[in-house]
Coordinates of C-alpha atoms and ligand atoms in Angstrom, one line a residue:
X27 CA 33.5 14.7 4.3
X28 CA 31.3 14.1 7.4
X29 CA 28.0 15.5 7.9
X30 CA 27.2 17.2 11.2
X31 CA 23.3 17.9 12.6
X32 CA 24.3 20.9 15.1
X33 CA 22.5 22.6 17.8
X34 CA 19.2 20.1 17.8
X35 CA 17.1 18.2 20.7
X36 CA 17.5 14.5 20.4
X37 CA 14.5 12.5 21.3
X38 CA 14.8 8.9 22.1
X39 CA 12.4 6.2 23.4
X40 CA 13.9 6.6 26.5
X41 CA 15.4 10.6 26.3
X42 CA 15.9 13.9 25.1
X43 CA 18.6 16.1 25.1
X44 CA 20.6 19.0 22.7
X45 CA 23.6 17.3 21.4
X46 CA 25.0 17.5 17.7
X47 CA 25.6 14.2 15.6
X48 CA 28.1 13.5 13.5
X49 CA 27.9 11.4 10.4
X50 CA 30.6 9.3 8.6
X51 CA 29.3 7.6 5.5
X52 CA 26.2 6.0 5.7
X53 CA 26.1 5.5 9.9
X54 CA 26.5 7.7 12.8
X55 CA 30.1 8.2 14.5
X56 CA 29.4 10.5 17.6
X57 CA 26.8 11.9 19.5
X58 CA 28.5 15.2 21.8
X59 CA 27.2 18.3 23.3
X60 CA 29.2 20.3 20.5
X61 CA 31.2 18.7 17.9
X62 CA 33.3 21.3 15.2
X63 CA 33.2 20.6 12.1
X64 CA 36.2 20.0 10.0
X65 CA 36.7 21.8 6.6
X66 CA 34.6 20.0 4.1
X67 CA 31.9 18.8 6.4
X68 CA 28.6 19.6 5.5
X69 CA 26.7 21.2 8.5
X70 CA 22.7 21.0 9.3
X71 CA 21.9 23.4 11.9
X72 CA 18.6 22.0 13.7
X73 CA 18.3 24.7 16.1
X74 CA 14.9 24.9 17.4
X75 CA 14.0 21.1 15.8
X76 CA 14.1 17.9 17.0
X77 CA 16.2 15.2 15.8
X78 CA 14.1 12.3 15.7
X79 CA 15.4 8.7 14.8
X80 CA 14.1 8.1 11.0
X81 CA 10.2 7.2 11.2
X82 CA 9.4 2.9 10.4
X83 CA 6.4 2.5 8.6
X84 CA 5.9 -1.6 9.7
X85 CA 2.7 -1.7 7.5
X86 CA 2.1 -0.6 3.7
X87 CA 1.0 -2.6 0.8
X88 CA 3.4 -0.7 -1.7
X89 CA 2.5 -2.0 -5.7
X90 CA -0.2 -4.5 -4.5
X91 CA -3.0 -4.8 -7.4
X92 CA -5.3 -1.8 -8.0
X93 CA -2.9 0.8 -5.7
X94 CA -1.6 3.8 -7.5
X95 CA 1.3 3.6 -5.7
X96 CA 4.0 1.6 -6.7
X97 CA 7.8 1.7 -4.7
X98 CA 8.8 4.2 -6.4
X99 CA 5.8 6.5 -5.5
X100 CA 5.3 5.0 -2.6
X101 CA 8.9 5.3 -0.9
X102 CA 8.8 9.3 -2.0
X103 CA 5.6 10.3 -0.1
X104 CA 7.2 7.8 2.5
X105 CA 10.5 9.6 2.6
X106 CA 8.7 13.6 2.2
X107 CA 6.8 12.7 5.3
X108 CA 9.4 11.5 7.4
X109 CA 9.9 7.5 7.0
X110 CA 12.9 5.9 6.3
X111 CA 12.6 2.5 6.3
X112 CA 9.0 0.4 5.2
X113 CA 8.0 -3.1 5.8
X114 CA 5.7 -3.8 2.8
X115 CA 3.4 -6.8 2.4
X116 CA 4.2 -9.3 -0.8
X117 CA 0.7 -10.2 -2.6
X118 CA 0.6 -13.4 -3.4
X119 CA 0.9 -14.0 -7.2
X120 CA -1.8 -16.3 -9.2
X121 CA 0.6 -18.7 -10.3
X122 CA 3.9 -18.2 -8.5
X123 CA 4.6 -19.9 -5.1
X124 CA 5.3 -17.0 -1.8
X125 CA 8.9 -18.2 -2.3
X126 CA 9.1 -17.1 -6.2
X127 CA 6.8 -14.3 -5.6
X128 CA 9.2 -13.3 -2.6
X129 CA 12.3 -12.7 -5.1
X130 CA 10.8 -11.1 -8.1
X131 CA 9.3 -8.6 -5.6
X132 CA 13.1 -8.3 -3.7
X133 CA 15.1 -8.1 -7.0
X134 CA 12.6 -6.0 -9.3
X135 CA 9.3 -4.7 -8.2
X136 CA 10.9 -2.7 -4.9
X137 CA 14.0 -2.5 -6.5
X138 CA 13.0 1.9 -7.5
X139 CA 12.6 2.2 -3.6
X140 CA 14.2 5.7 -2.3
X141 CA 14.3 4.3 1.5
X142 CA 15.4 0.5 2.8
X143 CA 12.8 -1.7 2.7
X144 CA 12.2 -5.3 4.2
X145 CA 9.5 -7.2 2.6
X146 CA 6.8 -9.8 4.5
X147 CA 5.3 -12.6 2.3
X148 CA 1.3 -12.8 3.0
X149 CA 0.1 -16.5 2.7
X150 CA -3.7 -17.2 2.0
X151 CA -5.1 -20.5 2.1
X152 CA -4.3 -21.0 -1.8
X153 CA -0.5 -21.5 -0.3
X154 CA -0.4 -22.6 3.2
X155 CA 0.6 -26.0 2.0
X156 CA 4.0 -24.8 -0.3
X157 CA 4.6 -22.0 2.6
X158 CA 5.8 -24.3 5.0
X159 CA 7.9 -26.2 2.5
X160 CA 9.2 -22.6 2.0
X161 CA 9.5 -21.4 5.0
X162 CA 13.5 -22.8 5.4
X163 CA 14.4 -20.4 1.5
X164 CA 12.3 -18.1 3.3
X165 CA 14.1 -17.5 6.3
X166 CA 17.6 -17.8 3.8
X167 CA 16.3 -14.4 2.0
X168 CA 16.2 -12.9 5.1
X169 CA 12.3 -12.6 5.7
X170 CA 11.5 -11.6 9.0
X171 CA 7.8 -12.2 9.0
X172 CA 4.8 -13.3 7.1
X173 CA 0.9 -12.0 7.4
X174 CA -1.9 -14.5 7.7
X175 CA -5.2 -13.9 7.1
X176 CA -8.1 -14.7 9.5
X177 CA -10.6 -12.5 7.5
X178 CA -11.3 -12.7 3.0
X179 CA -11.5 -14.9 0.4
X180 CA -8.8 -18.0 0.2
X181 CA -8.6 -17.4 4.8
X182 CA -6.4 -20.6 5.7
X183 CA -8.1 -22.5 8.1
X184 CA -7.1 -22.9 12.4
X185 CA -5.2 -25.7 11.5
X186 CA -2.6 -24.0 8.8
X187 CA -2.7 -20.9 10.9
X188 CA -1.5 -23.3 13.4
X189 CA 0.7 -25.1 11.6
X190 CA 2.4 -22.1 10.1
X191 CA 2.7 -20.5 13.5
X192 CA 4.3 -23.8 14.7
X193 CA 6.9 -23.8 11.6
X194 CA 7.4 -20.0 11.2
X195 CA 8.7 -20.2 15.2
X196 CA 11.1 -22.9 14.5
X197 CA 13.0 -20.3 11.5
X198 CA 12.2 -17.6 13.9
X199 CA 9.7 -15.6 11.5
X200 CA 7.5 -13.5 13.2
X201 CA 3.7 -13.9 12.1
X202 CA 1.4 -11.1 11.8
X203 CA -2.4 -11.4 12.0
X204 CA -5.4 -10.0 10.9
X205 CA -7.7 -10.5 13.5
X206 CA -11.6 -10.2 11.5
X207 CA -13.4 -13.6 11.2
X208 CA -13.8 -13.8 7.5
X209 CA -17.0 -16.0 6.7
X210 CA -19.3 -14.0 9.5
X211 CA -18.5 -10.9 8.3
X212 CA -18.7 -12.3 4.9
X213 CA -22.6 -13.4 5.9
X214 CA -23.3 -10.1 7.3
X215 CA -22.4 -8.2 4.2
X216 CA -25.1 -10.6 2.4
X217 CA -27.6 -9.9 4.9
X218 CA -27.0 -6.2 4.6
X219 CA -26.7 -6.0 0.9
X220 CA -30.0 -8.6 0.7
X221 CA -31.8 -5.6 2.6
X222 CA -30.5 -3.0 0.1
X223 CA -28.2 -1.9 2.7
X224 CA -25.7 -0.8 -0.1
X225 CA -23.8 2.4 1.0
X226 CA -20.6 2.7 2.4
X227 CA -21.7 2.8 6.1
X228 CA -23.0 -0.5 6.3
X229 CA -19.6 -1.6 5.6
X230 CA -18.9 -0.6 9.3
X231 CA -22.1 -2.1 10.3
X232 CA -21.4 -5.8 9.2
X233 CA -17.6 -5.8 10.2
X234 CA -18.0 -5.8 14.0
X235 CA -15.7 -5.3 16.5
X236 CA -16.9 -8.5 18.2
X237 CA -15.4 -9.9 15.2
X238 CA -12.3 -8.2 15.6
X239 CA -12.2 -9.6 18.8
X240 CA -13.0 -13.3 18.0
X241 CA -10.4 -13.9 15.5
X242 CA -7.6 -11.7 17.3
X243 CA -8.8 -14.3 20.1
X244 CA -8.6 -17.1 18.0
X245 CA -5.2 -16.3 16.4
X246 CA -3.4 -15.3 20.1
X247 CA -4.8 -19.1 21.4
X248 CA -3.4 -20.8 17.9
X249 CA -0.3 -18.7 18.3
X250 CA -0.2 -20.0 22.4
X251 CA -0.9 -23.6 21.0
X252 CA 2.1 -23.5 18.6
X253 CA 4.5 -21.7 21.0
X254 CA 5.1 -18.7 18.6
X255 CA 4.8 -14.8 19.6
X256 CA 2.1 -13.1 16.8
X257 CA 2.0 -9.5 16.2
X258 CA -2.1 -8.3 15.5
X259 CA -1.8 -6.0 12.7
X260 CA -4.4 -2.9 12.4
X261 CA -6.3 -3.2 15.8
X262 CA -9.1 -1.2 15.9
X263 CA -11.4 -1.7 18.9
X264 CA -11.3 -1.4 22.2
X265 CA -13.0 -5.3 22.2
X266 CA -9.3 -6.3 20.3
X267 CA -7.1 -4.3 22.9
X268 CA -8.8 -5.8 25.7
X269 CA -7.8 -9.6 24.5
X270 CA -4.2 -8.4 23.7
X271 CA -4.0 -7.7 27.2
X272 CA -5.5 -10.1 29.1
X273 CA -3.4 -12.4 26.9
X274 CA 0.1 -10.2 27.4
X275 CA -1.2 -10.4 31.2
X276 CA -1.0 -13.8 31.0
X277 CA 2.8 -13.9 29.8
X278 CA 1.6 -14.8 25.8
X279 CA 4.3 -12.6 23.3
X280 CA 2.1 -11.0 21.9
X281 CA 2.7 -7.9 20.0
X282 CA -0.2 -5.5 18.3
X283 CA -0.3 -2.5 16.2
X284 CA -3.1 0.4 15.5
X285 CA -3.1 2.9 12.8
X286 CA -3.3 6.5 12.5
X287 CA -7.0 6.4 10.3
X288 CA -8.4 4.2 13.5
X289 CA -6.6 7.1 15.9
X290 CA -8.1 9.9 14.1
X291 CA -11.3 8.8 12.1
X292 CA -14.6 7.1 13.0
X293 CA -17.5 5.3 11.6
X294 CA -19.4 8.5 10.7
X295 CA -16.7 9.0 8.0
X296 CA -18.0 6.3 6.2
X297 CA -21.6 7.9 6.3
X298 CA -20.4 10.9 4.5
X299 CA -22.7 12.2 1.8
X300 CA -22.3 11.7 -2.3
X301 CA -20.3 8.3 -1.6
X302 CA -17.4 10.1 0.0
X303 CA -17.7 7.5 2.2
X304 CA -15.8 5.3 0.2
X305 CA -13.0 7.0 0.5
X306 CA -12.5 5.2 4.0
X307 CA -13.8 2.1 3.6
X308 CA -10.8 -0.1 5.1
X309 CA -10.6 -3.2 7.1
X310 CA -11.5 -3.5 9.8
X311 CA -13.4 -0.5 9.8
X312 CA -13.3 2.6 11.3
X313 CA -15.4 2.0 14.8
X314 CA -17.2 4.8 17.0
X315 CA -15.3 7.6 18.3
X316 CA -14.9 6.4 21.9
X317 CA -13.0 3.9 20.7
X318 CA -10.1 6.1 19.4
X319 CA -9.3 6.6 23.0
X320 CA -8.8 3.0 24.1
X321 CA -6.6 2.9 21.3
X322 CA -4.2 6.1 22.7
X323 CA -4.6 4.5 26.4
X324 CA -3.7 1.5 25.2
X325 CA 0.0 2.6 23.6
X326 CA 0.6 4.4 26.8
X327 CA 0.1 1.0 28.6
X328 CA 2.5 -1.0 26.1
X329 CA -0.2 -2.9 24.6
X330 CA -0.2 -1.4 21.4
X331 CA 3.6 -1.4 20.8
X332 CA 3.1 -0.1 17.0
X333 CA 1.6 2.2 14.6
X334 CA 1.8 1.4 10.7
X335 CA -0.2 3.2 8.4
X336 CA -1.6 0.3 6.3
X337 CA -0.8 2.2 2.9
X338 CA -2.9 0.6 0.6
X339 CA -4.5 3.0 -1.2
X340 CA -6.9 3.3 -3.5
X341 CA -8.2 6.2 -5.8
X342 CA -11.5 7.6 -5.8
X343 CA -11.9 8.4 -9.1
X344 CA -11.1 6.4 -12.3
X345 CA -10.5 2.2 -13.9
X346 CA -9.6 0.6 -10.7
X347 CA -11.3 2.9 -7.6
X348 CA -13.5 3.6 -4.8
X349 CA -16.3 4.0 -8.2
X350 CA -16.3 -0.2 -8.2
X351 CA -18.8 0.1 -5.1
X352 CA -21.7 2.3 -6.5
X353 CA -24.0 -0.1 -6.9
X354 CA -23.1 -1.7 -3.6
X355 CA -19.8 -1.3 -0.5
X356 CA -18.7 -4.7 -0.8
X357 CA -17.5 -3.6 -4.0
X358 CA -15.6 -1.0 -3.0
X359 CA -12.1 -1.7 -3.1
X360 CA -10.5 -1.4 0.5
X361 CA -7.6 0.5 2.1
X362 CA -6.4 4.2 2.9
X363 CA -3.2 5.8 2.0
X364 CA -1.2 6.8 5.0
X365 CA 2.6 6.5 4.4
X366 CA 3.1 10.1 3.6
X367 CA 1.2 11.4 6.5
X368 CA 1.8 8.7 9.6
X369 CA 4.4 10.6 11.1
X370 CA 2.6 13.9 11.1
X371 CA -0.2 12.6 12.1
X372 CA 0.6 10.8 14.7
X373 CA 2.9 13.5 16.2
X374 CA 0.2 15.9 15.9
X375 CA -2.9 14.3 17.5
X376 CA -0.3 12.4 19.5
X377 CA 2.5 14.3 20.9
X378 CA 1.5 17.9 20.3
X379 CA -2.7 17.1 21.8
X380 CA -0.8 15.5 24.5
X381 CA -1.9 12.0 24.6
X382 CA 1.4 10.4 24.3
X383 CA 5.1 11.5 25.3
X384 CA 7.7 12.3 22.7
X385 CA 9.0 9.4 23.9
X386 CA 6.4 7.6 22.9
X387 CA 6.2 8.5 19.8
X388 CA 9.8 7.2 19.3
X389 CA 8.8 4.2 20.8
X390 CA 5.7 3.4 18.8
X391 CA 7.1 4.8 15.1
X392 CA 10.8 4.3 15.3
X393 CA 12.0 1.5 17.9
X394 CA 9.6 -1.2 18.0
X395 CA 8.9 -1.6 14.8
X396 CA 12.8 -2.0 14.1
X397 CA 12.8 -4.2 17.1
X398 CA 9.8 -6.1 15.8
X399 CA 11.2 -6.2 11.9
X400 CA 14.2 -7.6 13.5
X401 CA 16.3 -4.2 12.3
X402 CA 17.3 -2.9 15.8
X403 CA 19.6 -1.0 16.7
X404 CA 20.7 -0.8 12.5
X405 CA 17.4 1.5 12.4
X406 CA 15.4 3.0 14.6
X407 CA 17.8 4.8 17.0
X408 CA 19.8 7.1 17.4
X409 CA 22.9 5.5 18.4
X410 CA 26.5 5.1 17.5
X411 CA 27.2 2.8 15.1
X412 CA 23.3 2.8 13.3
X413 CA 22.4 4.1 10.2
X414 CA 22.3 7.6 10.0
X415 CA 18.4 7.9 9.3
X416 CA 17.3 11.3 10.6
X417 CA 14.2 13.1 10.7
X418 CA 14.5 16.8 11.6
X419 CA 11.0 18.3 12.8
X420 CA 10.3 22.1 13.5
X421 CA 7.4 21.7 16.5
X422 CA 6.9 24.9 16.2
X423 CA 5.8 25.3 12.7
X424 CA 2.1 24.1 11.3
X425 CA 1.2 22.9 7.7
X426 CA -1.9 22.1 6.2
X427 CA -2.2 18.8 4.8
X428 CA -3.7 18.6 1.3
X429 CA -3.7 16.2 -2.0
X430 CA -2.7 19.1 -4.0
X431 CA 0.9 18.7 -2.3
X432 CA 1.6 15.4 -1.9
X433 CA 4.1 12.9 -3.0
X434 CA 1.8 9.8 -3.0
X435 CA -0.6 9.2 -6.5
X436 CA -4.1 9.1 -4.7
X437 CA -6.6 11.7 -5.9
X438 CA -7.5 12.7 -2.1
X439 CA -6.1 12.7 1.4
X440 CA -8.3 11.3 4.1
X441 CA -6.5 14.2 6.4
X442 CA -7.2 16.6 3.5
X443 CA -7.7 20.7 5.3
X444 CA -6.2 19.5 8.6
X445 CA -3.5 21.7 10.2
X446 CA -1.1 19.6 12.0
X447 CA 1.6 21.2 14.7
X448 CA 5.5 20.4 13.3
X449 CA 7.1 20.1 9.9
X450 CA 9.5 17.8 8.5
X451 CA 12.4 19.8 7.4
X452 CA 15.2 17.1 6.7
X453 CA 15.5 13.5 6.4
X454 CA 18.6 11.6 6.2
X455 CA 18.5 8.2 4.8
X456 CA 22.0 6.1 5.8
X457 CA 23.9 9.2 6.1
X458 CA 22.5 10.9 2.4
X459 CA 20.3 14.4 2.9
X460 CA 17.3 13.0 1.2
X461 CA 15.0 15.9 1.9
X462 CA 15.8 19.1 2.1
X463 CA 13.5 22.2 3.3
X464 CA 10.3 19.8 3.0
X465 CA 11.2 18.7 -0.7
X466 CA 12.7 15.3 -1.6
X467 CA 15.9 15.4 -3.2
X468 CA 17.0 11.5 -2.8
X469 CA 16.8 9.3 -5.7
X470 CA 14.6 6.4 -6.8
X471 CA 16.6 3.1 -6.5
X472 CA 18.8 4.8 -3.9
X473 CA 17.4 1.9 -0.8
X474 CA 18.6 -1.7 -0.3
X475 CA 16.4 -4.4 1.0
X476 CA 17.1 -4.7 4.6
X477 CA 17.5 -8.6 5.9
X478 CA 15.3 -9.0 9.0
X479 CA 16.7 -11.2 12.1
X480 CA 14.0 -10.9 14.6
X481 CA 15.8 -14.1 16.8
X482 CA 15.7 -11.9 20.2
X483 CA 11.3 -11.7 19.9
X484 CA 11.7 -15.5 20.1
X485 CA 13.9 -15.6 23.5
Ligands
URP523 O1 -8.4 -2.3 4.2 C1 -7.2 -2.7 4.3 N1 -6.6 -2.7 5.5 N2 -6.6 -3.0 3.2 C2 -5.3 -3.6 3.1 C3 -5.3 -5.0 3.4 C4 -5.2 -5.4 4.8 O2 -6.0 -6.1 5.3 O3 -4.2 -4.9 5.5
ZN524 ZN1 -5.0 -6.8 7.1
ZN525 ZN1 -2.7 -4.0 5.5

């Protein structure tokens, strides 16, 4: 039995045009202007939708410490809203080396995942020594990138960034950055909280976007110095963008990638009264509206060749939640949930506002992420011989995001009462209808860990 997707518009990074799909198994077989179907086959009709490749969240932090949602959790919302594959980032483990860690996470923790899922190792100073004695197993497991960390406690220092960079390039791993410098921003919060500058805006106040800027500076030079490409994860600022580009000018591979909270929030969010501030206290932070602008310009200009939504979310309420920074915001446990919502979100103030091109929006949620990952042309297109992940959106029908009706376990929505333009009507995961009419039907443990080869960023 085949599956066929009839009478939709297919939009590509490069095109659009009505064509039906057919599906054999898990990947795509043919792509015509009408295909019949044969008795048996199971037909979508997708008149009036588009049929978008499956959306790539390259950013979540799926069953790190403290987040309610775990892979199981986390892949549904994923899947309800649209994504089919996730990159998630490995927390290091107190006494387990990044290699060790690496496994238990690949054969247990992200084992209930309902979508494909390639994992990335984060290294801190604690394990920049054993990482690039690991680095070779690493590479073996098919691990396609790690995340350094320029900003919080245990930062590694220029010299393992450098070093790691150097190695990481040899295996052809991919490093990803965050660009904040750690021990200023660090001081700053003193100074703030030394003032009795304790509520949640001040955490905009001493997380700078010169800061941003410095240590996205620092990590492109280190990255230059060791011959490696770096991908800056969560830019925020229009201080970051504009050493991205003078550096990409320049000829340095040098990828970068934005979320939808810095698209569509700003700082006056965190200055919201009763605490609710907390809610989106992330780093870096969210910066002053003008900046959200830069941001959009700055995917139309290739720049910013991603978005992730940095899912790493945290409760307001309860043990282990936004409650931990009362007394002051450095307590206040960072990150936003966003993997149920990214693709909406982004299509909405994106593609249907008119900032960015259907096109685009393929680009920047479904091709480059696969292409960064390493995954292309398996995921992320819509091609013959890929994996039939499918997103079918109705552009003409609006929804109102809200907690109440969410997949993912956090107690609010940071898009909460916002009507967005399109709705996610179908998603196929490798060739399996995983939801139907808005509601997810695909099973936990259903996804496979995907092994990344990202060999063609280091040509
Ligand atoms: O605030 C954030 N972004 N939390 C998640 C960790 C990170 O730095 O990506
Ligand atoms: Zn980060
Ligand atoms: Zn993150």
């Amino acid at each position: 039995m085949s599956v066929i997707i009839k009478n939709g518009t297919i939009v590509t990074a490069s095109d659009m045009y009505k064509a039906d799909v057919k599906i054999e198994g898990e990947v795509i077989t043919s792509i015509e202007a009408s295909i019949t179907p044969e008795k048996g086959d199971q037909v979508i009709d997708a008149a009036g939708q588009y049929v978008f490749p499956g959306g790539v969240d390259i950013h979540t932090h799926l069953d790190h410490f403290g987040t309610p949602d775990n892979f199981e959790s986390g892949t549904m919302a994923a899947v309800a809203g649209g994504i089919t594959t996730v990159a998630s980032f490995v927390e290091p483990e107190k006494d387990m080396g990044i290699l060790d860690t690496f496994k238990d996470w690949k054969n247990r923790r992200a084992k209930p995942s309902y979508i494909d899922y390639a994992l990335v190792p984060t290294v801190t100073g604690k394990f920049s020594e054993s990482t690039l004695e690991e680095i070779p197993a690493l590479k073996e497991e098919g691990v396609g990138g790690l995340k350094l960390f320029l900003a919080y406690g245990h930062i590694l220092s220029d010299v393992e960034v450098y070093k790691i960079f150097k190695k990481a390039a040899e295996y052809g791993i991919l490093c990803h950055i965050h660009g904040e410098n750690g021990p200023v921003c660090d001081q700053m919060i003193a100074e703030a909280i030394a003032k009795g500058n304790t509520d949640p805006i001040y955490h905009g106040y001493s997380r700078i976007t010169g800061l941003e800027a410095e240590a996205t500076f620092r990590g492109i030079a280190l990255a230059e110095a060791a011959n490696a490409p770096v991908r800056v994860v969560h830019v925020s600022c229009k201080e970051a963008i504009d050493v991205i580009a003078q550096a990409q000018s320049k000829g340095a591979k040098v990828l970068a990638e934005t979320c939808p909270h810095y698209l569509t929030r700003d700082i006056s969010y965190l200055a919201l009264p009763n605490f609710e501030g907390a809610k989106y206290v992330c780093a870096p932070p969210l910066r002053e509206k003008e900046h959200q602008q830069h941001l959009w310009d700055a995917i139309n200009a290739n720049v910013i060749t991603t978005v992730g939504s940095d899912h790493a979310p945290v409760c307001f309420e309860g043990e282990y939640s936004k409650q931990r920074g009362r007394e002051a915001f450095n307590k206040i446990p960072n990150g936003c949930a966003g993997v149920e919502d990214i693709f909406s979100v982004v299509y909405h103030f994106g593609v249907h506002e008119k900032r960015i091109s259907l096109q685009k929006f393929v680009e920047i949620l479904c091709a480059n992420p696969t292409k960064e990952m390493g995954l292309y042309p398996k995921k992320g297109c819509i091609c013959i011989g890929s994996d039939a992940d499918i997103v079918l959106l109705d552009p003409n029908k609006t929804r109102i995001i809200t907690q109440a009706k969410q997949y993912g376990k956090t107690d609010f929505n940071s898009w909460e009462g916002t009507e967005v333009h399109g709705v996610i009507t179908h998603v196929l995961s490798r060739g399996e209808e995983v939801v139907r009419n808005g509601e997810v039907i695909g099973k936990a443990g259903r996804g496979q860990y995907l092994n990344c080869n990202n060999s063609s960023i280091f040509k």
